[in-house]
PDB file of C-alpha atoms in Angstrom:
ATOM      1  CA  VAL E1442      28.719   6.633   0.103  1.00  0.00           C
ATOM      2  CA  ALA E1443      26.301   7.456   2.943  1.00  0.00           C
ATOM      3  CA  GLU E1444      27.087  11.159   2.675  1.00  0.00           C
ATOM      4  CA  ASN E1445      26.258  11.085  -1.035  1.00  0.00           C
ATOM      5  CA  MET E1446      22.977   9.299  -0.287  1.00  0.00           C
ATOM      6  CA  ASP E1447      22.070  11.942   2.300  1.00  0.00           C
ATOM      7  CA  SER E1448      22.711  14.749  -0.163  1.00  0.00           C
ATOM      8  CA  THR E1449      20.486  13.212  -2.860  1.00  0.00           C
ATOM      9  CA  LEU E1450      17.603  12.312  -0.528  1.00  0.00           C
ATOM     10  CA  PRO E1451      15.568  15.535  -1.007  1.00  0.00           C
ATOM     11  CA  GLU E1452      15.743  15.156  -4.787  1.00  0.00           C
ATOM     12  CA  VAL E1453      14.639  11.512  -4.632  1.00  0.00           C
ATOM     13  CA  GLU E1454      11.771  12.311  -2.233  1.00  0.00           C
ATOM     14  CA  LYS E1455      10.555  15.077  -4.538  1.00  0.00           C
ATOM     15  CA  MET E1456      10.688  12.718  -7.524  1.00  0.00           C
ATOM     16  CA  LEU E1457       8.732   9.980  -5.687  1.00  0.00           C
ATOM     17  CA  GLU E1458       6.080  12.290  -4.192  1.00  0.00           C
ATOM     18  CA  PRO E1459       3.454  11.765  -6.954  1.00  0.00           C
ATOM     19  CA  TYR E1460       3.695   8.000  -6.518  1.00  0.00           C
ATOM     20  CA  LEU E1461       3.857   7.873  -2.728  1.00  0.00           C
ATOM     21  CA  SER E1462       0.941  10.285  -2.362  1.00  0.00           C
ATOM     22  CA  GLN E1463      -1.348   7.501  -3.612  1.00  0.00           C
ATOM     23  CA  PHE E1464      -0.677   5.415  -0.478  1.00  0.00           C
ATOM     24  CA  GLY E1465      -2.566   5.820   2.762  1.00  0.00           C
ATOM     25  CA  GLN E1466      -6.101   6.295   3.923  1.00  0.00           C
ATOM     26  CA  ARG E1467      -8.390   8.934   2.494  1.00  0.00           C
ATOM     27  CA  GLN E1468      -9.528  11.705   4.821  1.00  0.00           C
ATOM     28  CA  ASP E1469     -13.167  11.223   3.777  1.00  0.00           C
ATOM     29  CA  ALA E1470     -13.214   7.438   4.233  1.00  0.00           C
ATOM     30  CA  THR E1471     -16.454   6.227   5.798  1.00  0.00           C
ATOM     31  CA  SER E1472     -15.185   2.887   7.114  1.00  0.00           C
ATOM     32  CA  HIS E1473     -13.560   2.802  10.531  1.00  0.00           C
ATOM     33  CA  ASP E1474     -12.718  -0.902  10.410  1.00  0.00           C
ATOM     34  CA  SER E1475      -9.189  -1.962  11.198  1.00  0.00           C
ATOM     35  CA  ILE E1476      -7.041  -3.518   8.503  1.00  0.00           C
ATOM     36  CA  SER E1477      -7.311  -6.936  10.162  1.00  0.00           C
ATOM     37  CA  ASP E1478     -11.130  -6.652  10.208  1.00  0.00           C
ATOM     38  CA  ILE E1479     -11.167  -5.805   6.517  1.00  0.00           C
ATOM     39  CA  LEU E1480      -8.865  -8.689   5.614  1.00  0.00           C
ATOM     40  CA  ASP E1481     -10.866 -11.123   7.765  1.00  0.00           C
ATOM     41  CA  ASN E1482     -14.015 -10.165   5.873  1.00  0.00           C
ATOM     42  CA  GLU E1483     -15.585 -13.191   4.176  1.00  0.00           C
ATOM     43  CA  ARG E1484     -15.123 -11.609   0.721  1.00  0.00           C
ATOM     44  CA  PHE E1485     -11.375 -11.884   1.146  1.00  0.00           C
ATOM     45  CA  VAL E1486     -11.376 -15.217   2.983  1.00  0.00           C
ATOM     46  CA  ALA E1487     -13.347 -16.948   0.206  1.00  0.00           C
ATOM     47  CA  TYR E1488     -10.719 -16.091  -2.392  1.00  0.00           C
ATOM     48  CA  ARG E1489      -7.636 -16.580  -0.241  1.00  0.00           C
ATOM     49  CA  GLY E1490      -4.909 -18.598  -1.934  1.00  0.00           C
ATOM     50  CA  PRO E1491      -1.265 -18.584  -2.938  1.00  0.00           C
ATOM     51  CA  LEU E1492      -0.209 -15.507  -4.862  1.00  0.00           C
ATOM     52  CA  THR E1493       1.465 -17.713  -7.450  1.00  0.00           C
ATOM     53  CA  THR E1494      -1.824 -19.393  -8.361  1.00  0.00           C
ATOM     54  CA  ALA E1495      -3.955 -17.746 -11.040  1.00  0.00           C
ATOM     55  CA  ARG E1496      -7.724 -17.883 -10.593  1.00  0.00           C
ATOM     56  CA  LYS E1497     -10.126 -18.039 -13.499  1.00  0.00           C
ATOM     57  CA  ALA E1498     -13.004 -15.592 -13.205  1.00  0.00           C
TER      58      ALA E1498
END
């Protein structure tokens, strides 16, 4: 099974490339804040809640 998975890996990576290329940080990003600084920002803290709870806008 593992050998079969290894042989199909390049094909799967090629198929996922358009989707995975959307992840990551842009080269021209102006913010140098760390992820924890961004998430600790008061904009995010004010709306923090369980993911199962829907908020009304």
